PDB file of C-alpha atoms and ligand atoms in Angstrom:
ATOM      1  CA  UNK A  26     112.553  85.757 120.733  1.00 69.00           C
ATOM      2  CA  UNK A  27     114.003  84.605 117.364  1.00 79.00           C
ATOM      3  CA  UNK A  28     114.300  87.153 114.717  1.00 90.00           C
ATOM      4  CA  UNK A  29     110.836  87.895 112.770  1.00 96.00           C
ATOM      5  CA  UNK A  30     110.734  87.488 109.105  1.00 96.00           C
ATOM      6  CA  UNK A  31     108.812  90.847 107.271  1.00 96.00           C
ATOM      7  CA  UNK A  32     110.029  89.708 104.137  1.00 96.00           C
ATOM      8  CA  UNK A  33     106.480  89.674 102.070  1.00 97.00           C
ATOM      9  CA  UNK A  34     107.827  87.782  99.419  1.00 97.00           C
ATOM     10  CA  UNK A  35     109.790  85.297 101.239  1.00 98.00           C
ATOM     11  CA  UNK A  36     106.761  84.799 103.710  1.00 98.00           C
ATOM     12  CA  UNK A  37     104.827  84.213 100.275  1.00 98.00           C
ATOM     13  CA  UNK A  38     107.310  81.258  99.225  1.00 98.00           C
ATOM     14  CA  UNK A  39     107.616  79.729 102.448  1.00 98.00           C
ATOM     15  CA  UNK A  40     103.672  79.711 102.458  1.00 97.00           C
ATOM     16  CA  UNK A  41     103.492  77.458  99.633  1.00 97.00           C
ATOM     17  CA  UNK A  42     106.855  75.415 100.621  1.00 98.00           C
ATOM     18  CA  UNK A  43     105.670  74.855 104.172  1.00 97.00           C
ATOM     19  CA  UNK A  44     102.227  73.654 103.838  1.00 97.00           C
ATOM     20  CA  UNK A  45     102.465  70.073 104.510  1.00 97.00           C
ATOM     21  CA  UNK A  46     104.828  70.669 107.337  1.00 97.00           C
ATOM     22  CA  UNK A  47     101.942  73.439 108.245  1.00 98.00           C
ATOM     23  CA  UNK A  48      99.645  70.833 108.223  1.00 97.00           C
ATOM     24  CA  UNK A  49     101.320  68.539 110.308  1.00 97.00           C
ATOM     25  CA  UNK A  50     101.927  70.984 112.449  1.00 98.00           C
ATOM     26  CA  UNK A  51      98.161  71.699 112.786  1.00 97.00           C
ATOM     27  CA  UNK A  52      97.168  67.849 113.537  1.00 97.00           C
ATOM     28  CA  UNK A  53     100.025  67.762 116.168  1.00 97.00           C
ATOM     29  CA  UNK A  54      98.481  70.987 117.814  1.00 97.00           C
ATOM     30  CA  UNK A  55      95.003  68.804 118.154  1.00 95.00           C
ATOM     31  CA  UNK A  56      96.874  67.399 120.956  1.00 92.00           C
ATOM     32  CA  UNK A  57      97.485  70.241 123.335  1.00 95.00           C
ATOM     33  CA  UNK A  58      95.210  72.170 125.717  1.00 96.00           C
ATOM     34  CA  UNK A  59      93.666  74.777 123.761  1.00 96.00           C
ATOM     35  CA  UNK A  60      93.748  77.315 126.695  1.00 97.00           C
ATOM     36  CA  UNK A  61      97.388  76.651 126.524  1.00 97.00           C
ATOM     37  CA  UNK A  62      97.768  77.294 123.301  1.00 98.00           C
ATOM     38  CA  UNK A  63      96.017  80.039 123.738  1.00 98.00           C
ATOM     39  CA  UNK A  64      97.607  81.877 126.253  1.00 97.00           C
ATOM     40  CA  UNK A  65     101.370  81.329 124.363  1.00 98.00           C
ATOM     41  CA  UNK A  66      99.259  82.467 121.011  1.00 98.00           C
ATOM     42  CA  UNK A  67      98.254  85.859 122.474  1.00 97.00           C
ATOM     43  CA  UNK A  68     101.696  86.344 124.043  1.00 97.00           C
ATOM     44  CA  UNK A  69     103.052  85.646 120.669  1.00 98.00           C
ATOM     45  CA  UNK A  70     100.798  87.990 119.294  1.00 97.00           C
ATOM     46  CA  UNK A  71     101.336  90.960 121.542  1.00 97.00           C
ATOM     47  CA  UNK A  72     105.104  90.721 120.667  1.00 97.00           C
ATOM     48  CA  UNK A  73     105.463  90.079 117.193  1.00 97.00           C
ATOM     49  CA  UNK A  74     102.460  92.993 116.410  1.00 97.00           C
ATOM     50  CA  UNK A  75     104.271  95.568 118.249  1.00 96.00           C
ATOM     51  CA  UNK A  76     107.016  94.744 116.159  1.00 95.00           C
ATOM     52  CA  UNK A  77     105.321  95.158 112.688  1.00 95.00           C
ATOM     53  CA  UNK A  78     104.050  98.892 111.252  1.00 94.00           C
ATOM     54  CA  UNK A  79     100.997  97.436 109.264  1.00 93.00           C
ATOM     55  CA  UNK A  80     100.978 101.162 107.790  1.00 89.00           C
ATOM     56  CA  UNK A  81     104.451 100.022 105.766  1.00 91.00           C
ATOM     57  CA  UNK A  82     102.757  96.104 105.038  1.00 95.00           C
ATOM     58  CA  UNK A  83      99.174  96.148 103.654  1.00 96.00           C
ATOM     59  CA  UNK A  84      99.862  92.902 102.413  1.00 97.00           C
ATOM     60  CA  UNK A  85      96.313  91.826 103.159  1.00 98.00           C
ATOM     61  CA  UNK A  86      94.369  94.620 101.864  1.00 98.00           C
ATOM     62  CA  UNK A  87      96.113  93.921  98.730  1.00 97.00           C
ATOM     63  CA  UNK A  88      95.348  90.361  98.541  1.00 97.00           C
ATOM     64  CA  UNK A  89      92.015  89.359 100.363  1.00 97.00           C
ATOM     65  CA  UNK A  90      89.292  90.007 100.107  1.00 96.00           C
ATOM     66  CA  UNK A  91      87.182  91.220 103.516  1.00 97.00           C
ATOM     67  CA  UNK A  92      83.794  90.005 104.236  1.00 96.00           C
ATOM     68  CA  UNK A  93      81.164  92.954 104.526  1.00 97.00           C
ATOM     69  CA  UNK A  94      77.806  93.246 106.359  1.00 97.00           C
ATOM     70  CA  UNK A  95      74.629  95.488 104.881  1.00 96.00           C
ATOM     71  CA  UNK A  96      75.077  98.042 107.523  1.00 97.00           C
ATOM     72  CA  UNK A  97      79.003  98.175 106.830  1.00 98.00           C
ATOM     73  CA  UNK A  98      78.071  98.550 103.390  1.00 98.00           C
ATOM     74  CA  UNK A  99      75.303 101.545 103.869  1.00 97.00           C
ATOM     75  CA  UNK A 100      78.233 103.506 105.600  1.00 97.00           C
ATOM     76  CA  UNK A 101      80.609 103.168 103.028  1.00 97.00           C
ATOM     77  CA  UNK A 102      78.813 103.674  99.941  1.00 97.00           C
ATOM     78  CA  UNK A 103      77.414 107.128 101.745  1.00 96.00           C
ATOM     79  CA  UNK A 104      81.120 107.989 101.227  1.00 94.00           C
ATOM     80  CA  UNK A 105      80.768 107.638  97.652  1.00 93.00           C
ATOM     81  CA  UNK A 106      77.492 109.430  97.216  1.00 96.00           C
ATOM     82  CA  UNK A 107      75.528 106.179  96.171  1.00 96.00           C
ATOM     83  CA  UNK A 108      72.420 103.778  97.181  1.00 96.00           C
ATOM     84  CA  UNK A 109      73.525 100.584  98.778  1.00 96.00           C
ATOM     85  CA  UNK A 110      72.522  98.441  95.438  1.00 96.00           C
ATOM     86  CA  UNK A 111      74.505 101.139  93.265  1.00 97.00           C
ATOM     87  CA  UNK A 112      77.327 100.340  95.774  1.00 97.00           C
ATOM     88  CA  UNK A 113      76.986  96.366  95.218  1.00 96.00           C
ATOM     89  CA  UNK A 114      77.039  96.715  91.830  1.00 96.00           C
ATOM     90  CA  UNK A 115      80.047  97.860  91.521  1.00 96.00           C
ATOM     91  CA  UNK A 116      82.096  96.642  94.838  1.00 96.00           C
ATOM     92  CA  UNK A 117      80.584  93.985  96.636  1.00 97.00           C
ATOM     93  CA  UNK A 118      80.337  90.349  95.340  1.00 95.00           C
ATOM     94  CA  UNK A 119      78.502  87.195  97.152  1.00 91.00           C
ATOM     95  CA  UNK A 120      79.861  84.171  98.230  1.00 83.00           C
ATOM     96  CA  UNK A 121      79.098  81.199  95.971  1.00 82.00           C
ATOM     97  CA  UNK A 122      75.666  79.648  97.004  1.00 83.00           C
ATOM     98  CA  UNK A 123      75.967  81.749 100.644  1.00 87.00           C
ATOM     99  CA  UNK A 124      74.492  85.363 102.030  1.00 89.00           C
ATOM    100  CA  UNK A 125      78.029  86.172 102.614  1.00 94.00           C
ATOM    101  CA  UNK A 126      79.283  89.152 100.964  1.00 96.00           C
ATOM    102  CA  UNK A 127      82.665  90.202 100.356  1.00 96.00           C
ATOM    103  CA  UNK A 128      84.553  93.857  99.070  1.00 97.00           C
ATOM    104  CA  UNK A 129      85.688  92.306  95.614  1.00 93.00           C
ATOM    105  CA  UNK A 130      88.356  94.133  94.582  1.00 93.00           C
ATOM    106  CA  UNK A 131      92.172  93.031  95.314  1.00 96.00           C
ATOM    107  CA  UNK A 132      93.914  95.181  95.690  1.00 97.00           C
ATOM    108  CA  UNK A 133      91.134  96.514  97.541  1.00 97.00           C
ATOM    109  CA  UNK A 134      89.882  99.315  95.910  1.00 96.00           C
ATOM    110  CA  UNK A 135      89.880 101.374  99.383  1.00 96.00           C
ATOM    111  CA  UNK A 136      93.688 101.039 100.026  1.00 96.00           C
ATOM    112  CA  UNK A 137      95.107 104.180  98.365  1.00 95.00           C
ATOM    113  CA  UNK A 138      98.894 105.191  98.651  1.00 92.00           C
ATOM    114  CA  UNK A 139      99.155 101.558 101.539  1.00 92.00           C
ATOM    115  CA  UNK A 140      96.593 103.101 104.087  1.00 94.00           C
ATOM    116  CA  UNK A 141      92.969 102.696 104.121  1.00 96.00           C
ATOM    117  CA  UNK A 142      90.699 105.584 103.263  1.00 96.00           C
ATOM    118  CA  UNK A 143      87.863 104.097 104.680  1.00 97.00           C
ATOM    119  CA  UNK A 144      89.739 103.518 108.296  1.00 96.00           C
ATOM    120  CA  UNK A 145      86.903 104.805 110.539  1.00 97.00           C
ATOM    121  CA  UNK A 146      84.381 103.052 108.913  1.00 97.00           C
ATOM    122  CA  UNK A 147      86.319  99.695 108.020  1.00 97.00           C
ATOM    123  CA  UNK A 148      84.458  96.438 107.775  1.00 98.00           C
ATOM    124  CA  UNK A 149      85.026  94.704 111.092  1.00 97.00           C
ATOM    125  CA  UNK A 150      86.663  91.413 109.345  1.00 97.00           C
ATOM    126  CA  UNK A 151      89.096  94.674 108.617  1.00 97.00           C
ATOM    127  CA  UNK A 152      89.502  95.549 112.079  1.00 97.00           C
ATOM    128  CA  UNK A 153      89.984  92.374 113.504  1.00 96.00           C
ATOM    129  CA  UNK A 154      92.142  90.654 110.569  1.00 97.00           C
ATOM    130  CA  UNK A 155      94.869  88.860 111.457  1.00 97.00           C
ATOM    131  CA  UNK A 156      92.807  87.000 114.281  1.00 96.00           C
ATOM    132  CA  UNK A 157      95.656  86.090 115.532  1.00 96.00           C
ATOM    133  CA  UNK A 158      94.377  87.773 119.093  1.00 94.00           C
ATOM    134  CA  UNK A 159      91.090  85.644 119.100  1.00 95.00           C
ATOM    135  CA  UNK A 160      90.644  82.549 121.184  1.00 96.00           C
ATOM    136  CA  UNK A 161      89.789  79.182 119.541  1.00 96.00           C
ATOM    137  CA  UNK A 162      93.436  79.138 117.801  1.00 97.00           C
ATOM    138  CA  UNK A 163      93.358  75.605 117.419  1.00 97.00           C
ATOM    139  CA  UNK A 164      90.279  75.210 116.027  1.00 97.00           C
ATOM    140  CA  UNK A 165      90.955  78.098 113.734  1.00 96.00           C
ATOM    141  CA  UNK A 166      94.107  75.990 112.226  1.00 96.00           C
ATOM    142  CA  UNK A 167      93.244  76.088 108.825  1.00 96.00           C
ATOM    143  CA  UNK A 168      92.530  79.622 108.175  1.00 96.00           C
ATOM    144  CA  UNK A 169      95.555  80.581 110.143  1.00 97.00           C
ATOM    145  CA  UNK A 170      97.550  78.362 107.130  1.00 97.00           C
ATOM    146  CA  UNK A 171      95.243  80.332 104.771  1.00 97.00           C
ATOM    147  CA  UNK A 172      96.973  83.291 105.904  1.00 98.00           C
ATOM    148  CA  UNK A 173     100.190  82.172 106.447  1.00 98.00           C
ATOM    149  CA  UNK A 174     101.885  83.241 103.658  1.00 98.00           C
ATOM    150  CA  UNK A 175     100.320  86.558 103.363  1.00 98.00           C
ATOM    151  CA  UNK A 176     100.873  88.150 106.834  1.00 98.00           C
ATOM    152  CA  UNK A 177     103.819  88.435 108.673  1.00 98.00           C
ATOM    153  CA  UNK A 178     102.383  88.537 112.233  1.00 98.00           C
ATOM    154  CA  UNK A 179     100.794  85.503 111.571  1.00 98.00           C
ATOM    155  CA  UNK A 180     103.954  83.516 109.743  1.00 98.00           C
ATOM    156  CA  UNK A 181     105.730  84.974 112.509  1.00 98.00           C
ATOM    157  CA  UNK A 182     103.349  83.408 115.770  1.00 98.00           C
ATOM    158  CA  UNK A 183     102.750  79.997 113.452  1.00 98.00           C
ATOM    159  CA  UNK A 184     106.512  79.500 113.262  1.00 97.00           C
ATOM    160  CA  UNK A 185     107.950  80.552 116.605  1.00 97.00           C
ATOM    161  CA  UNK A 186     104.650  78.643 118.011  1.00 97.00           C
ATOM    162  CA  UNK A 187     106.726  75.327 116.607  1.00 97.00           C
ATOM    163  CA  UNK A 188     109.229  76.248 118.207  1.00 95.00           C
ATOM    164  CA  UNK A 189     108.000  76.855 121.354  1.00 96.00           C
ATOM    165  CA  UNK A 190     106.157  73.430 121.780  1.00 96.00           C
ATOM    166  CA  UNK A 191     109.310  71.727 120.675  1.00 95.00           C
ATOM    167  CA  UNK A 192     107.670  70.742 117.531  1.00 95.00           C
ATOM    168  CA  UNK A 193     110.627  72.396 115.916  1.00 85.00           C
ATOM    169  CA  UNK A 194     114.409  72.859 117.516  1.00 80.00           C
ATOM    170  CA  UNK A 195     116.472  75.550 116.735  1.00 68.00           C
TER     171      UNK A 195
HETATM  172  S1  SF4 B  26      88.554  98.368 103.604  1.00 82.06           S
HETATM  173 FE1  SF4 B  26      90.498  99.283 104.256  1.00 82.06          FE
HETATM  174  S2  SF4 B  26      91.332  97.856 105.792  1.00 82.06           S
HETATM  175 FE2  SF4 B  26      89.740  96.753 104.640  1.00 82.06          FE
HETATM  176  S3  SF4 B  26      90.818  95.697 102.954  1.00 82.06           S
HETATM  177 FE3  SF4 B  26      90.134  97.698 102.175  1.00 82.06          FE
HETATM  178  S4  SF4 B  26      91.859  99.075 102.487  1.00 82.06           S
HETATM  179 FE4  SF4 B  26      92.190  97.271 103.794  1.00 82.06          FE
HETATM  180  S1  SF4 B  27      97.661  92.601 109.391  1.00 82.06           S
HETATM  181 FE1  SF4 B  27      99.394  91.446 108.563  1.00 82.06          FE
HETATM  182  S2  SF4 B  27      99.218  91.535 106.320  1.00 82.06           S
HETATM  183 FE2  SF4 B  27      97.870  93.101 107.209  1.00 82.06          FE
HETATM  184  S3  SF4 B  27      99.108  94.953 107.187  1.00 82.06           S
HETATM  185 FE3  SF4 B  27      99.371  94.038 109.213  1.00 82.06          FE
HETATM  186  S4  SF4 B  27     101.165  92.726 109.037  1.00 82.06           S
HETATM  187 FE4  SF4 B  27     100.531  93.232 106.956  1.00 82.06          FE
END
C-alpha cells in the first residue's frame, strides 16, 4: 500500500487544491459496480484505520459539527446537571429550516485535552464518523469530498481508491 499522508494540514490544502479533480473523480466512480466499490472501500478502510491513532488526530471533533438526537441529548446534559432545554440553550443548534440538530460548538466543547469526555455516551454520528465503513460509498460521494480534507482515513481511502481503479498511475 502507498504511504498514508497524517499530515492534518497538508490533508487540509490538498482538500481545497484537489476538489475538481475530487469531483471528477466522483462522476467517473458513477460508472463502476457499487458492490465493487464497496468491497475495495472497506478493505481500504480496515487498513488505513488500523494505521491511524484517532486519540493523537481529533481533527473532526475540532472542526464539525455532529448531528444529535433528543435522547442523545437527555444523556448528555444529565452529565452536566441540566434539563434538556437548559442543555439546548446553550449547546445544541438546529439546522436551517430542518428538525435536525447539531452539537454547535467547534471545537466541540466535549473534546478536552484531544479525547472525548463524553465517549460512552457519544452521539452516534460520533461513533460512526468517518463512514468510511458504510455501504452506499458511491452514492455517498459528496460528503466523502466534504470530509476529505479534514480526515486522514478518509483522504487516505479517496486517494489510494484512484489509484486502485487506475483513475490515477503512480
Ligand atoms: S461528542 Fe466527543 S466524539 Fe463527538 S465531536 Fe464531541 S468530542 Fe468528538
Ligand atoms: S476519524 Fe478521522 S478526523 Fe476523526 S480523529 Fe480519526 S482520523 Fe482524525
Amino acid at each position: 500500500m502507498r504511504e498514508l499522508e497524517l499530515n492534518i494540514e497538508k490533508i487540509a490544502k490538498l482538500g481545497k487544491k484537489n476538489e475538481k479533480e475530487n469531483l471528477e473523480f466522483r462522476t467517473f466512480l458513477k460508472g463502476h459496480d457499487f458492490d465493487k466499490v464497496d468491497r475495495i472501500v472497506q478493505r481500504l478502510n480496515n487498513e488505513i484505520t488500523s494505521q491511524i491513532d484517532c486519540q493523537t488526530c481529533g481533527n473532526c471533533c475540532k472542526n464539525l459539527r455532529p448531528c444529535v438526537t433528543d435522547s442523545e441529548i437527555i444523556n448528555i446534559a444529565q452529565t452536566r446537571y441540566l434539563k434538556q432545554s437548559e442543555f439546548e440553550s446553550i449547546f445544541v443548534e438546529n439546522e436551517t429550516n430542518s428538525d435536525v440538530k447539531f452539537l454547535k460548538n467547534t471545537p466541540c466543547t466535549f473534546l478536552i485535552e484531544n479525547s472525548c469526555s463524553i465517549y460512552n455516551i457519544r452521539p452516534e454520528d460520533c461513533k460512526s464518523y468517518p463512514h468510511t465503513q458504510k455501504p452506499n460509498f458511491i452514492s455517498r460521494t459528496f460528503e466523502v469530498i466534504d470530509n476529505y480534507g479534514i480526515c486522514p482515513i478518509v483522504f487516505n481511502v479517496f486517494e489510494i481508491l484512484k489509484y486502485e481503479l487506475n483513475y490515477k498511475q503512480l
